[in-house]
Coordinates of C-alpha atoms in Angstrom, one line a residue:
X11 CA 64.2 -108.9 -117.6
X12 CA 64.4 -108.1 -114.3
X13 CA 61.1 -105.8 -113.5
X14 CA 59.4 -105.8 -110.8
X15 CA 56.0 -105.0 -111.8
X16 CA 53.9 -108.2 -113.1
X17 CA 52.0 -108.0 -116.2
X18 CA 49.1 -110.4 -116.6
X19 CA 50.6 -113.0 -118.9
X20 CA 53.5 -113.7 -115.5
X21 CA 50.3 -114.1 -113.1
X22 CA 48.9 -117.1 -115.1
X23 CA 50.5 -120.5 -115.0
X24 CA 53.2 -119.4 -116.6
X25 CA 54.4 -123.0 -118.1
X26 CA 52.4 -122.6 -121.7
X27 CA 52.3 -120.1 -124.2
X28 CA 49.9 -116.7 -123.8
X29 CA 46.3 -116.8 -125.3
X30 CA 45.9 -117.8 -128.9
X31 CA 44.5 -115.3 -131.5
X32 CA 44.1 -116.1 -135.3
X33 CA 45.0 -113.3 -137.5
X34 CA 44.1 -112.9 -140.8
X35 CA 47.4 -112.1 -142.5
X36 CA 48.7 -115.1 -143.1
X37 CA 50.8 -116.0 -145.9
X38 CA 49.3 -117.9 -148.9
X39 CA 46.7 -120.2 -147.1
X40 CA 48.2 -120.6 -144.0
X41 CA 47.2 -119.1 -140.9
X42 CA 49.0 -117.0 -138.6
X43 CA 48.3 -117.6 -134.7
X44 CA 49.4 -114.9 -131.8
X45 CA 51.0 -115.6 -129.1
X46 CA 51.9 -114.3 -125.7
X47 CA 55.4 -116.0 -125.5
X48 CA 57.0 -119.9 -126.8
X49 CA 59.4 -121.6 -125.2
X50 CA 61.7 -123.9 -127.7
X51 CA 64.6 -126.5 -126.8
X52 CA 66.9 -127.8 -129.8
X53 CA 68.1 -131.0 -128.6
X54 CA 70.7 -133.2 -130.3
X55 CA 74.0 -134.6 -130.4
X56 CA 77.2 -132.7 -128.9
X57 CA 78.1 -132.4 -133.1
X58 CA 74.8 -131.6 -134.6
X59 CA 75.1 -127.8 -133.8
X60 CA 72.7 -127.3 -131.5
X61 CA 74.4 -123.9 -129.6
X62 CA 74.8 -122.9 -132.2
X63 CA 71.6 -123.3 -133.9
X64 CA 69.9 -121.9 -130.8
X65 CA 72.5 -119.1 -130.3
X66 CA 71.5 -118.1 -134.2
X67 CA 67.5 -118.3 -133.2
X68 CA 68.5 -116.2 -130.2
X69 CA 70.1 -113.4 -132.0
X70 CA 67.3 -113.0 -134.5
X71 CA 65.0 -112.8 -132.2
X72 CA 66.7 -109.9 -129.5
X73 CA 66.7 -108.0 -133.1
X74 CA 63.3 -108.5 -133.2
X75 CA 62.9 -107.0 -129.8
X76 CA 61.3 -109.5 -127.4
X77 CA 62.3 -110.4 -123.9
X78 CA 64.1 -113.8 -123.9
X79 CA 65.8 -115.7 -121.9
X80 CA 67.9 -119.1 -122.7
X81 CA 69.8 -122.1 -121.4
X82 CA 72.3 -124.1 -122.6
X83 CA 72.7 -127.7 -121.4
X84 CA 75.6 -128.9 -122.9
X85 CA 77.7 -132.7 -121.7
X86 CA 81.0 -131.8 -120.0
X87 CA 82.9 -134.1 -122.6
X88 CA 84.5 -132.6 -125.9
X89 CA 82.2 -135.2 -127.9
X90 CA 81.1 -137.5 -125.7
X91 CA 79.5 -140.8 -127.7
X92 CA 77.4 -140.4 -130.5
X93 CA 73.6 -141.6 -130.4
X94 CA 74.1 -142.0 -126.5
X95 CA 71.8 -140.1 -123.6
X96 CA 75.5 -138.6 -121.9
X97 CA 75.8 -137.6 -125.4
X98 CA 72.8 -134.8 -125.9
X99 CA 73.0 -131.3 -125.9
X100 CA 70.4 -129.0 -125.5
X101 CA 69.5 -125.3 -125.5
X102 CA 66.1 -123.7 -124.4
X103 CA 64.7 -120.4 -125.7
X104 CA 61.9 -118.3 -123.8
X105 CA 60.6 -115.3 -125.7
X106 CA 57.4 -113.2 -125.1
X107 CA 55.9 -109.8 -126.0
X108 CA 56.2 -109.0 -122.4
X109 CA 59.0 -109.1 -119.6
X110 CA 59.9 -112.5 -118.4
X111 CA 62.5 -114.1 -116.1
X112 CA 63.2 -117.4 -116.7
X113 CA 64.2 -120.0 -119.5
X114 CA 60.8 -121.4 -119.0
X115 CA 59.9 -124.4 -117.0
X116 CA 58.7 -126.5 -120.0
X117 CA 59.5 -126.4 -123.2
X118 CA 56.1 -126.2 -125.9
X119 CA 58.2 -127.2 -128.7
X120 CA 60.9 -130.0 -128.6
X121 CA 63.0 -130.4 -132.1
X122 CA 65.0 -134.0 -131.5
X123 CA 67.7 -134.7 -133.3
X124 CA 67.7 -138.3 -132.9
X125 CA 66.1 -140.8 -130.6
X126 CA 68.6 -139.9 -127.8
X127 CA 67.3 -136.3 -128.0
X128 CA 63.7 -137.4 -127.7
X129 CA 64.2 -139.6 -124.9
X130 CA 66.7 -137.6 -122.7
X131 CA 64.2 -134.8 -123.0
X132 CA 60.7 -136.0 -123.2
X133 CA 59.8 -135.9 -119.8
X134 CA 60.1 -132.3 -119.5
X135 CA 57.5 -131.2 -122.3
X136 CA 53.8 -130.8 -121.6
X137 CA 51.5 -132.4 -123.1
X138 CA 50.1 -130.9 -126.1
X139 CA 53.1 -130.0 -127.0
X140 CA 55.1 -129.9 -130.7
X141 CA 57.6 -132.6 -131.1
X142 CA 59.8 -132.2 -134.6
X143 CA 61.7 -135.1 -134.9
X144 CA 64.4 -135.8 -137.4
X145 CA 62.7 -139.3 -138.7
X146 CA 66.0 -140.1 -140.4
X147 CA 67.9 -141.5 -136.8
X148 CA 64.7 -143.6 -135.4
X149 CA 66.6 -146.7 -137.0
X150 CA 67.6 -149.9 -135.1
X151 CA 70.7 -149.3 -133.6
X152 CA 70.3 -145.3 -133.1
X153 CA 67.1 -146.8 -131.0
X154 CA 68.5 -149.5 -129.5
X155 CA 71.4 -147.4 -128.1
X156 CA 68.9 -145.8 -126.2
X157 CA 66.7 -148.8 -125.1
X158 CA 63.8 -147.8 -127.5
X159 CA 63.0 -151.6 -128.2
X160 CA 60.2 -150.5 -130.4
X161 CA 60.2 -147.1 -132.4
X162 CA 58.2 -144.4 -130.3
X163 CA 56.9 -142.7 -133.3
X164 CA 54.6 -146.0 -134.4
X165 CA 54.3 -147.7 -131.0
X166 CA 51.5 -144.9 -130.0
X167 CA 53.7 -144.0 -127.0
X168 CA 54.0 -140.2 -128.3
X169 CA 50.2 -139.9 -129.0
X170 CA 49.8 -136.9 -126.1
X171 CA 52.3 -134.6 -127.9
X172 CA 51.6 -133.1 -131.6
X173 CA 54.1 -134.8 -133.3
X174 CA 55.8 -133.9 -136.7
X175 CA 58.1 -136.3 -138.6
X176 CA 60.7 -134.7 -140.9
X177 CA 63.3 -136.4 -142.4
X178 CA 65.9 -133.5 -141.4
X179 CA 68.9 -135.1 -142.9
X180 CA 67.4 -136.5 -146.3
X181 CA 65.7 -132.9 -147.1
X182 CA 69.2 -131.6 -146.5
X183 CA 71.1 -134.2 -148.6
X184 CA 68.7 -133.4 -151.3
X185 CA 69.1 -129.5 -151.0
X186 CA 72.4 -129.5 -151.4
X187 CA 73.0 -131.9 -154.1
X188 CA 74.2 -129.0 -156.3
X189 CA 77.3 -128.7 -154.1
X190 CA 78.8 -131.9 -154.5
X191 CA 79.4 -132.1 -151.0
X192 CA 79.9 -135.8 -149.6
X193 CA 77.4 -137.0 -147.0
X194 CA 79.0 -136.3 -144.3
X195 CA 79.3 -133.1 -145.5
X196 CA 75.9 -132.4 -146.4
X197 CA 74.4 -133.9 -143.3
X198 CA 76.5 -131.0 -140.8
X199 CA 73.9 -128.7 -142.2
X200 CA 70.4 -130.0 -141.0
X201 CA 70.6 -127.9 -137.8
X202 CA 70.4 -124.9 -140.2
X203 CA 67.5 -126.6 -142.5
X204 CA 65.6 -127.0 -138.8
X205 CA 67.0 -123.8 -137.8
X206 CA 65.3 -122.6 -141.2
X207 CA 62.0 -124.3 -140.5
X208 CA 61.8 -123.0 -136.9
X209 CA 62.1 -119.3 -138.3
X210 CA 59.7 -119.8 -140.5
X211 CA 57.4 -121.2 -138.0
X212 CA 57.6 -118.4 -135.5
X213 CA 58.3 -115.4 -138.1
X214 CA 61.8 -114.9 -137.2
X215 CA 64.4 -112.7 -139.3
X216 CA 66.5 -114.6 -141.4
X217 CA 69.1 -111.9 -143.1
X218 CA 71.0 -111.6 -139.8
X219 CA 71.6 -115.6 -139.9
X220 CA 72.4 -115.5 -143.4
X221 CA 75.2 -112.6 -143.0
X222 CA 76.6 -114.4 -140.2
X223 CA 76.9 -118.1 -141.9
X224 CA 78.7 -116.4 -144.8
X225 CA 81.0 -114.1 -141.9
X226 CA 81.6 -117.7 -140.2
X227 CA 82.6 -120.0 -143.2
X228 CA 84.3 -116.6 -145.2
X229 CA 87.2 -118.9 -146.0
X230 CA 85.4 -121.3 -147.6
X231 CA 82.3 -119.8 -149.4
X232 CA 80.9 -122.9 -151.2
X233 CA 80.5 -124.7 -147.3
X234 CA 79.1 -120.8 -146.3
X235 CA 76.5 -121.2 -149.3
X236 CA 75.6 -124.8 -148.6
X237 CA 74.2 -123.6 -144.6
X238 CA 72.3 -120.8 -146.2
X239 CA 70.8 -123.2 -148.9
X240 CA 70.1 -125.3 -146.0
X241 CA 68.8 -122.7 -143.8
X242 CA 66.7 -121.6 -146.8
X243 CA 65.6 -125.1 -147.5
X244 CA 63.7 -125.1 -143.8
X245 CA 62.4 -122.1 -144.2
X246 CA 60.8 -123.0 -147.9
X247 CA 59.5 -126.5 -146.3
X248 CA 57.5 -124.9 -143.9
X249 CA 56.1 -122.8 -146.2
X250 CA 54.8 -125.7 -148.4
X251 CA 55.0 -128.6 -146.4
X252 CA 51.1 -129.5 -145.4
X253 CA 52.1 -130.7 -142.2
X254 CA 52.7 -127.8 -140.5
X255 CA 49.6 -125.6 -141.3
X256 CA 50.4 -122.9 -138.7
X257 CA 53.1 -120.3 -138.0
X258 CA 53.0 -118.4 -134.4
X259 CA 53.6 -114.4 -134.2
X260 CA 55.2 -113.1 -131.1
X261 CA 55.0 -109.5 -131.1
X262 CA 58.1 -107.2 -129.6
X263 CA 58.3 -106.5 -125.9
X264 CA 57.7 -102.7 -126.6
X265 CA 56.8 -102.4 -123.3
X266 CA 58.9 -104.3 -121.2
X267 CA 62.0 -102.5 -122.1
X268 CA 63.1 -98.8 -120.9
X269 CA 64.2 -96.5 -123.9
X270 CA 67.6 -97.6 -124.9
X271 CA 69.8 -99.5 -127.2
X272 CA 69.5 -103.3 -126.2
X273 CA 71.6 -106.3 -127.4
X274 CA 71.4 -110.2 -126.5
X275 CA 74.7 -110.7 -123.7
X276 CA 75.5 -114.1 -121.7
X277 CA 76.5 -113.8 -118.8
X278 CA 80.2 -114.1 -118.8
X279 CA 80.1 -111.8 -122.0
X280 CA 78.4 -109.1 -119.6
X281 CA 80.9 -109.9 -117.4
X282 CA 83.8 -109.3 -119.4
X283 CA 82.7 -106.1 -120.8
X284 CA 81.9 -105.2 -116.9
X285 CA 85.6 -105.8 -116.3
X286 CA 87.1 -103.3 -119.5
X287 CA 84.6 -100.8 -118.2
X288 CA 86.0 -100.7 -114.7
X289 CA 89.4 -100.6 -116.3
X290 CA 88.6 -97.3 -118.4
X291 CA 86.4 -95.9 -115.9
X292 CA 89.6 -96.1 -112.8
X293 CA 91.6 -95.0 -116.2
X294 CA 94.2 -98.9 -114.9
X295 CA 95.2 -101.6 -117.5
X296 CA 93.2 -104.6 -116.5
X297 CA 95.6 -107.6 -116.1
X298 CA 93.8 -111.2 -116.2
X299 CA 95.8 -114.1 -115.4
X300 CA 94.2 -117.1 -115.7
X301 CA 94.1 -120.5 -116.6
X302 CA 91.3 -122.0 -118.8
X303 CA 88.3 -124.0 -116.8
X304 CA 84.7 -124.5 -117.8
X305 CA 82.7 -122.6 -117.4
X306 CA 85.3 -119.7 -117.0
X307 CA 86.9 -119.7 -120.5
X308 CA 84.8 -117.8 -122.1
X309 CA 85.9 -114.6 -120.0
X310 CA 89.6 -115.2 -121.2
X311 CA 88.8 -115.5 -124.9
X312 CA 86.8 -112.1 -124.4
X313 CA 89.0 -110.3 -123.0
X314 CA 92.3 -111.5 -125.2
X315 CA 90.4 -109.6 -127.8
X316 CA 90.8 -105.7 -125.8
X317 CA 94.2 -105.2 -125.9
X318 CA 93.0 -101.8 -127.6
X319 CA 91.3 -100.9 -124.2
X320 CA 94.6 -101.8 -122.3
X321 CA 93.5 -105.4 -121.3
X322 CA 96.4 -107.4 -121.0
X323 CA 95.3 -111.8 -120.6
X324 CA 98.2 -114.2 -119.6
X325 CA 97.0 -118.2 -120.0
X326 CA 99.0 -119.9 -117.1
X327 CA 100.2 -123.2 -116.7
X328 CA 97.9 -123.2 -113.6
X329 CA 95.9 -122.2 -111.4
X330 CA 98.4 -120.9 -108.9
X331 CA 100.5 -119.4 -110.8
X332 CA 97.5 -117.5 -113.0
X333 CA 96.6 -115.8 -109.6
X334 CA 100.2 -115.2 -108.4
X335 CA 100.7 -113.3 -111.9
X336 CA 97.3 -111.2 -111.2
X337 CA 98.4 -110.8 -107.6
X338 CA 101.7 -109.1 -108.8
X339 CA 100.1 -107.1 -111.5
X340 CA 97.8 -105.6 -108.5
X341 CA 101.3 -104.6 -106.6
X342 CA 102.5 -103.0 -109.8
X343 CA 99.2 -100.8 -110.0
X344 CA 97.2 -102.1 -112.3
X345 CA 93.1 -103.6 -112.2
X346 CA 93.7 -107.0 -111.7
X347 CA 91.6 -110.3 -112.6
X348 CA 91.8 -113.7 -112.1
X349 CA 88.9 -116.2 -113.6
X350 CA 88.6 -120.1 -112.4
X351 CA 85.7 -121.8 -111.8
X352 CA 85.3 -125.3 -109.8
X353 CA 88.4 -126.8 -107.7
X354 CA 90.5 -123.7 -109.3
X355 CA 88.6 -122.0 -106.5
X356 CA 90.6 -124.2 -104.1
X357 CA 94.1 -123.8 -105.6
X358 CA 94.2 -119.9 -105.3
X359 CA 92.8 -119.8 -102.0
X360 CA 96.7 -119.3 -100.1
X361 CA 97.8 -116.7 -102.9
X362 CA 94.1 -115.1 -101.9
X363 CA 95.1 -115.2 -98.2
X364 CA 98.3 -113.4 -99.5
X365 CA 96.5 -110.4 -100.8
X366 CA 94.6 -110.3 -98.0
X367 CA 97.4 -110.1 -95.9
X368 CA 99.5 -107.6 -98.7
X369 CA 95.9 -105.7 -98.8
X370 CA 95.7 -105.4 -102.5
X371 CA 92.9 -104.8 -104.8
X372 CA 92.0 -108.0 -107.0
X373 CA 88.9 -109.3 -108.1
X374 CA 88.8 -113.2 -108.3
X375 CA 85.7 -114.5 -110.6
X376 CA 84.4 -117.7 -109.5
X377 CA 81.8 -119.0 -112.3
X378 CA 80.0 -121.6 -109.8
X379 CA 79.8 -125.4 -111.2
X380 CA 78.6 -128.7 -109.9
X381 CA 81.1 -130.4 -107.6
X382 CA 83.1 -131.5 -105.3
X383 CA 86.0 -131.8 -107.1
X384 CA 85.4 -132.1 -110.9
X385 CA 81.5 -133.1 -110.6
X386 CA 79.8 -131.5 -113.4
X387 CA 81.5 -128.9 -115.3
X388 CA 79.0 -127.9 -117.7
X389 CA 76.1 -127.7 -115.3
X390 CA 75.2 -125.3 -113.0
X391 CA 75.4 -124.7 -109.0
X392 CA 76.1 -122.5 -105.8
X393 CA 77.7 -124.3 -103.4
X394 CA 81.3 -122.5 -104.0
X395 CA 79.6 -119.6 -101.0
X396 CA 81.3 -121.2 -98.0
X397 CA 84.7 -121.4 -99.7
X398 CA 84.3 -117.8 -100.6
X399 CA 83.6 -116.6 -97.3
X400 CA 85.8 -119.0 -95.8
X401 CA 88.0 -120.8 -97.6
X402 CA 91.1 -119.6 -96.8
X403 CA 93.7 -120.1 -93.4
X404 CA 93.5 -117.7 -90.4
X405 CA 91.1 -115.3 -90.3
X406 CA 91.1 -113.7 -93.7
X407 CA 87.9 -111.8 -94.8
X408 CA 87.0 -111.1 -98.2
X409 CA 84.0 -109.3 -99.9
X410 CA 81.9 -111.6 -101.9
X411 CA 79.7 -109.8 -104.7
X412 CA 77.2 -111.6 -106.7
X413 CA 75.1 -110.9 -109.6
X414 CA 71.5 -111.9 -110.3
X415 CA 70.9 -112.3 -114.2
X416 CA 73.1 -112.6 -117.3
X417 CA 73.2 -108.6 -117.8
X418 CA 73.5 -107.9 -113.9
X419 CA 77.1 -109.3 -114.7
X420 CA 78.2 -106.0 -116.1
X421 CA 76.8 -104.0 -113.2
X422 CA 78.2 -106.8 -110.6
X423 CA 82.0 -106.4 -112.4
X424 CA 82.3 -102.7 -111.8
X425 CA 80.8 -103.1 -108.0
X426 CA 83.4 -105.7 -107.4
X427 CA 86.0 -103.5 -108.7
X428 CA 84.5 -100.1 -107.2
X429 CA 85.0 -102.0 -103.6
X430 CA 88.1 -103.6 -104.3
X431 CA 89.9 -100.7 -105.3
X432 CA 88.7 -98.2 -102.6
X433 CA 89.1 -100.6 -99.6
X434 CA 92.4 -102.1 -100.8
X435 CA 90.8 -105.8 -100.9
X436 CA 90.5 -109.0 -102.9
X437 CA 87.0 -109.1 -104.1
X438 CA 84.9 -112.8 -104.6
X439 CA 82.5 -111.8 -107.7
X440 CA 80.6 -115.1 -107.4
X441 CA 78.4 -116.0 -111.1
X442 CA 77.7 -119.6 -112.2
X443 CA 77.3 -121.6 -114.9
X444 CA 73.4 -120.7 -115.5
X445 CA 74.0 -117.2 -115.6
X446 CA 77.5 -117.4 -117.5
X447 CA 75.9 -119.6 -120.3
X448 CA 72.3 -117.8 -120.1
X449 CA 71.1 -114.6 -122.2
X450 CA 69.3 -111.8 -122.1
X451 CA 68.5 -108.4 -123.4
X452 CA 70.8 -106.2 -121.9
X453 CA 70.4 -102.1 -122.4
X454 CA 73.9 -100.7 -123.5
X455 CA 74.8 -97.7 -120.4
X456 CA 75.2 -94.6 -121.3
X457 CA 79.2 -93.5 -120.0
X458 CA 78.2 -90.6 -117.9
X459 CA 76.0 -93.8 -115.8
X460 CA 79.4 -95.4 -115.4
X461 CA 80.8 -95.0 -111.9
X462 CA 84.0 -93.0 -111.7
X463 CA 86.4 -95.5 -110.0
X464 CA 89.8 -93.7 -110.0
X465 CA 92.4 -93.9 -107.3
X466 CA 95.0 -92.2 -105.9
X467 CA 98.5 -94.0 -106.1
X468 CA 100.6 -93.0 -102.6
X469 CA 103.3 -90.1 -104.2
X470 CA 105.4 -89.4 -101.0
X471 CA 105.7 -89.5 -97.3
X472 CA 102.7 -90.0 -95.1
X473 CA 103.9 -89.9 -91.4
X474 CA 106.1 -87.6 -89.8
X475 CA 108.7 -89.1 -86.7
X476 CA 109.2 -87.7 -83.6
X477 CA 111.9 -86.0 -85.1
X478 CA 110.3 -84.6 -87.6
X479 CA 111.7 -86.8 -90.1
X480 CA 109.1 -87.3 -93.3
X481 CA 108.7 -91.0 -93.9
X482 CA 106.5 -93.5 -96.2
X483 CA 104.3 -95.7 -93.8
X484 CA 102.8 -98.4 -96.0
X485 CA 99.8 -99.8 -93.5
X486 CA 99.1 -96.0 -92.7
X487 CA 95.2 -96.0 -93.3
X488 CA 92.3 -94.0 -94.2
X489 CA 90.4 -93.0 -92.0
X490 CA 87.1 -93.8 -93.2
X491 CA 87.8 -96.6 -95.6
X492 CA 90.8 -97.8 -93.5
X493 CA 92.2 -98.8 -96.4
X494 CA 96.2 -98.7 -96.9
X495 CA 98.3 -96.4 -99.6
X496 CA 98.7 -98.3 -102.9
X497 CA 102.5 -97.7 -103.4
X498 CA 103.2 -98.2 -107.1
X499 CA 106.8 -99.9 -107.3
X500 CA 109.9 -97.8 -108.4
X501 CA 108.7 -94.8 -106.8
X502 CA 111.3 -92.5 -105.3
X503 CA 111.0 -93.2 -101.4
X504 CA 108.1 -95.3 -101.2
X505 CA 110.4 -98.5 -100.9
X506 CA 108.5 -101.3 -98.3
X507 CA 108.0 -104.7 -97.6
X508 CA 105.9 -106.8 -98.9
X509 CA 105.2 -110.4 -97.6
X510 CA 102.8 -113.1 -96.0
X511 CA 104.2 -112.9 -92.8
X512 CA 102.3 -110.8 -90.5
X513 CA 103.3 -106.4 -90.6
X514 CA 103.4 -104.1 -88.0
X515 CA 100.9 -102.0 -88.0
X516 CA 102.0 -98.9 -89.8
X517 CA 105.1 -99.4 -90.6
X518 CA 104.7 -102.8 -92.6
X519 CA 107.8 -104.1 -90.8
X520 CA 107.8 -108.2 -90.0
X521 CA 105.9 -108.4 -86.6
X522 CA 105.2 -111.2 -84.2
X523 CA 103.8 -109.4 -81.3
X524 CA 100.9 -110.6 -79.9
X525 CA 99.3 -107.8 -79.3
X526 CA 99.8 -106.0 -82.8
X527 CA 98.8 -109.1 -84.6
X528 CA 95.6 -109.4 -82.4
X529 CA 95.0 -105.7 -84.0
X530 CA 95.7 -106.2 -87.6
X531 CA 93.4 -109.1 -87.7
X532 CA 90.6 -107.5 -86.2
X533 CA 91.7 -104.1 -88.3
X534 CA 91.2 -106.1 -91.7
X535 CA 87.4 -107.6 -90.8
X536 CA 86.4 -104.0 -89.5
X537 CA 87.7 -102.8 -93.0
X538 CA 85.5 -105.3 -94.5
X539 CA 83.0 -104.6 -92.0
X540 CA 82.5 -101.1 -92.9
X541 CA 82.4 -101.4 -96.9
X542 CA 79.5 -99.7 -98.1
X543 CA 76.6 -101.6 -99.6
X544 CA 73.5 -100.8 -100.8
X545 CA 70.2 -101.4 -98.4
X546 CA 68.5 -104.9 -99.5
X547 CA 65.4 -103.5 -101.0
X548 CA 62.7 -105.4 -100.7
X549 CA 59.3 -106.0 -102.6
X550 CA 56.1 -106.5 -100.4
X551 CA 53.2 -105.2 -102.2
X552 CA 50.3 -104.2 -99.2
X553 CA 47.2 -106.2 -99.9
X554 CA 44.0 -104.9 -99.6
X555 CA 43.4 -103.9 -95.6
X556 CA 47.1 -102.6 -96.1
X557 CA 48.9 -105.4 -94.4
X558 CA 52.3 -106.9 -95.9
X559 CA 53.0 -110.3 -96.2
X560 CA 54.4 -112.6 -93.6
X561 CA 56.4 -114.4 -95.7
X562 CA 59.8 -113.4 -97.2
X563 CA 61.9 -114.6 -99.8
X564 CA 65.4 -114.0 -99.7
X565 CA 67.7 -115.7 -102.3
X566 CA 71.3 -114.7 -103.8
X567 CA 72.9 -115.2 -107.1
X568 CA 71.0 -116.3 -110.2
X569 CA 68.1 -117.4 -108.3
X570 CA 66.4 -114.2 -108.8
X571 CA 64.7 -115.2 -112.0
X572 CA 63.1 -118.4 -110.8
X573 CA 62.2 -117.3 -107.6
X574 CA 60.5 -113.8 -109.0
X575 CA 58.4 -115.6 -111.7
X576 CA 57.1 -117.9 -109.0
X577 CA 56.4 -114.8 -106.9
X578 CA 54.7 -113.5 -109.6
X579 CA 52.4 -116.4 -109.8
X580 CA 51.4 -117.2 -106.2
X581 CA 50.5 -113.2 -105.8
X582 CA 48.5 -114.1 -109.3
X583 CA 46.7 -116.7 -107.1
X584 CA 45.8 -114.2 -104.5
X585 CA 48.4 -115.0 -101.9
X586 CA 50.4 -112.3 -100.4
X587 CA 54.5 -112.8 -100.5
X588 CA 57.2 -110.5 -100.3
X589 CA 60.7 -110.8 -102.0
X590 CA 64.6 -109.7 -101.3
X591 CA 67.4 -110.7 -103.1
X592 CA 71.0 -110.1 -102.0
X593 CA 74.0 -109.1 -103.9
X594 CA 76.0 -108.1 -101.6
X595 CA 77.1 -111.3 -99.4
X596 CA 79.7 -110.2 -97.5
X597 CA 79.3 -107.8 -96.1
X598 CA 75.9 -107.9 -95.8
X599 CA 73.6 -105.1 -96.4
X600 CA 73.1 -102.9 -93.0
X601 CA 69.5 -103.4 -92.9
X602 CA 69.0 -107.0 -93.5
X603 CA 68.7 -107.9 -90.0
X604 CA 65.7 -105.5 -89.7
X605 CA 64.0 -107.0 -92.9
X606 CA 64.4 -110.1 -91.6
X607 CA 63.1 -109.4 -88.3
X608 CA 59.5 -108.1 -90.1
X609 CA 58.5 -111.5 -91.0
X610 CA 57.2 -114.6 -89.5
X611 CA 59.1 -116.7 -92.2
X612 CA 61.8 -116.4 -94.3
X613 CA 62.4 -119.0 -97.6
X614 CA 65.8 -118.9 -98.7
X615 CA 66.0 -121.3 -102.2
X616 CA 69.2 -122.1 -103.3
X617 CA 71.3 -124.4 -105.7
X618 CA 73.5 -125.9 -102.7
X619 CA 72.6 -127.5 -99.1
X620 CA 71.6 -124.3 -97.4
X621 CA 74.9 -122.3 -97.6
X622 CA 73.6 -119.1 -97.4
X623 CA 70.4 -119.7 -94.5
X624 CA 73.5 -121.4 -92.6
X625 CA 75.2 -118.1 -92.4
X626 CA 71.6 -116.3 -92.0
X627 CA 70.6 -118.1 -88.9
X628 CA 74.2 -117.7 -87.2
X629 CA 74.4 -113.9 -87.7
X630 CA 71.1 -112.5 -87.4
X631 CA 69.7 -115.7 -85.3
X632 CA 66.5 -116.1 -87.8
X633 CA 65.0 -119.4 -88.7
X634 CA 65.8 -119.2 -92.0
X635 CA 64.0 -122.2 -93.8
X636 CA 66.1 -123.9 -96.8
X637 CA 64.6 -125.0 -99.8
X638 CA 67.3 -126.6 -102.0
X639 CA 68.2 -127.6 -105.0
X640 CA 71.9 -129.7 -106.2
X641 CA 70.6 -131.4 -109.5
X642 CA 73.1 -129.2 -111.9
X643 CA 69.7 -127.1 -113.3
X644 CA 68.0 -124.3 -112.5
X645 CA 65.0 -123.8 -110.2
X646 CA 61.4 -124.3 -112.2
X647 CA 59.3 -121.7 -111.3
X648 CA 55.9 -123.9 -111.1
X649 CA 58.2 -126.1 -108.3
X650 CA 59.1 -122.6 -106.4
X651 CA 55.5 -121.6 -106.5
X652 CA 54.2 -124.8 -104.9
X653 CA 56.6 -124.5 -102.0
X654 CA 55.8 -120.6 -101.4
X655 CA 52.1 -121.4 -101.2
X656 CA 52.9 -124.6 -98.9
X657 CA 55.2 -122.2 -96.5
X658 CA 52.1 -119.4 -96.8
X659 CA 49.8 -122.0 -95.9
X660 CA 51.8 -123.8 -92.8

């Protein structure tokens, strides 16, 4: 989870499992060992069901009570060429008996369904780790596709690992003989055989997966039972084969979570629930105008299920139409949302500028991915920050909010809605692919914990002319927030102009007056600058002498997990280092300048080429040191820990 308190296990190396202890409660003659944590990676073709396999293992792990973090990784192509390196899909899961922060740097167990999966992932696997391989796929042609001149299972190249050769395909087909399926149909269940084997190895519950399979294939009961049978066959294989002499237990993380009801949740699902909750707390219908684009599409899919909560979803013909419809819904008095990723952000920029001019609440949810252009659609990046800040013509300031974990996407959505509704402004909510597709346990909040987001619509005249006439001025502002009134179309007496041409202060009439334009530009900027956001909190434990650290690590967005895990390691090695994390990137927290000034060194890890550090240098004249990565993958905690140690000792 996201606790700031480090546990002894997390202070150690962090890439391997914790202390192993032999337990006497094994089944039969097989040994059972207790582990602190495990990192498993399932890998195979994009058609092998690795994401489903990982999802099911994750769901059962969550129900068992472990803390967990996941990293799905899949090709951009709908179906890449089978057996090739570009077509490899993987799912990594880190689960533990204590609080954890990342999907793990390196897998302790790799399940490789074919030669491509082995070759694509072997570099990440540490010496001594377990590798379970589907030997049926290690034939001449599949190996030649990925450049294996000899069979790696036989040529000694895997001697550094504990290799478990398993003919997954053959065993699955044999287990399903009674169903009369074709070979191709039976082969499709080999992922369930692998899931059953891993479920036995790590004592995962099975009832939930069997129920899931029967529900998923309810219209095809024979297929459902075939998958259940393959799943059970994998479990029984682990129980009976001599190759797996040991199984493992990872106890529930009973001390990692505050009291409450928890569920496993992905970032996109948490964000969707946050938008639904925001609509309920604002007592407004939610309108989503969206165009499908990876990895934001899941939000459209999820929100379309919640008509009972007053949510309306509109799949537009393109990105421009999507945000145009959303802005129209905002004008009509609804909580308006538009979602996008990658180049879709650029296509929406003109209408975002219009929303700035109209001063209407609008949530622009951008799930960042690798760019430029189409870039890496299924990989993660943080490179849209400057576009969110400045990517419009003219002076068009927009608040920017960024969640830090998958579960935090729920709270960030509520926070973004608060700002949009209170200050009558479009708000950027910047998630990314790592958060969107990753998952972790989430404590379901009580209703009384959610903020009150209700707003008052304009209902009558708000200004008196010199002759005493009562009139409605659409750009007369709240003295505290500088927000203009929100007048729902059709309200008698509140007729007013809208449009992109500059408005006259107060009346909203078209104005080309230079002084008025200068005033309106500065007023819109002052409104954003005056948004109330919490002070940034600094985690800086003083040493034995009472002195704090002289090095601060400052992050934003999804870098929170790797940064925090790395900070724990550095502290575990006896070094002093401070950490802070930003949710609000525009405006910055009011105390940020003072915080930065307290430290001799400021390190800013980002999955871009230094966009936040550029902003910090410009605003606070601080020598922020960038540590950047644009590989499409999240930071590894071990690598960050080394960077932090070097900076401390520099």
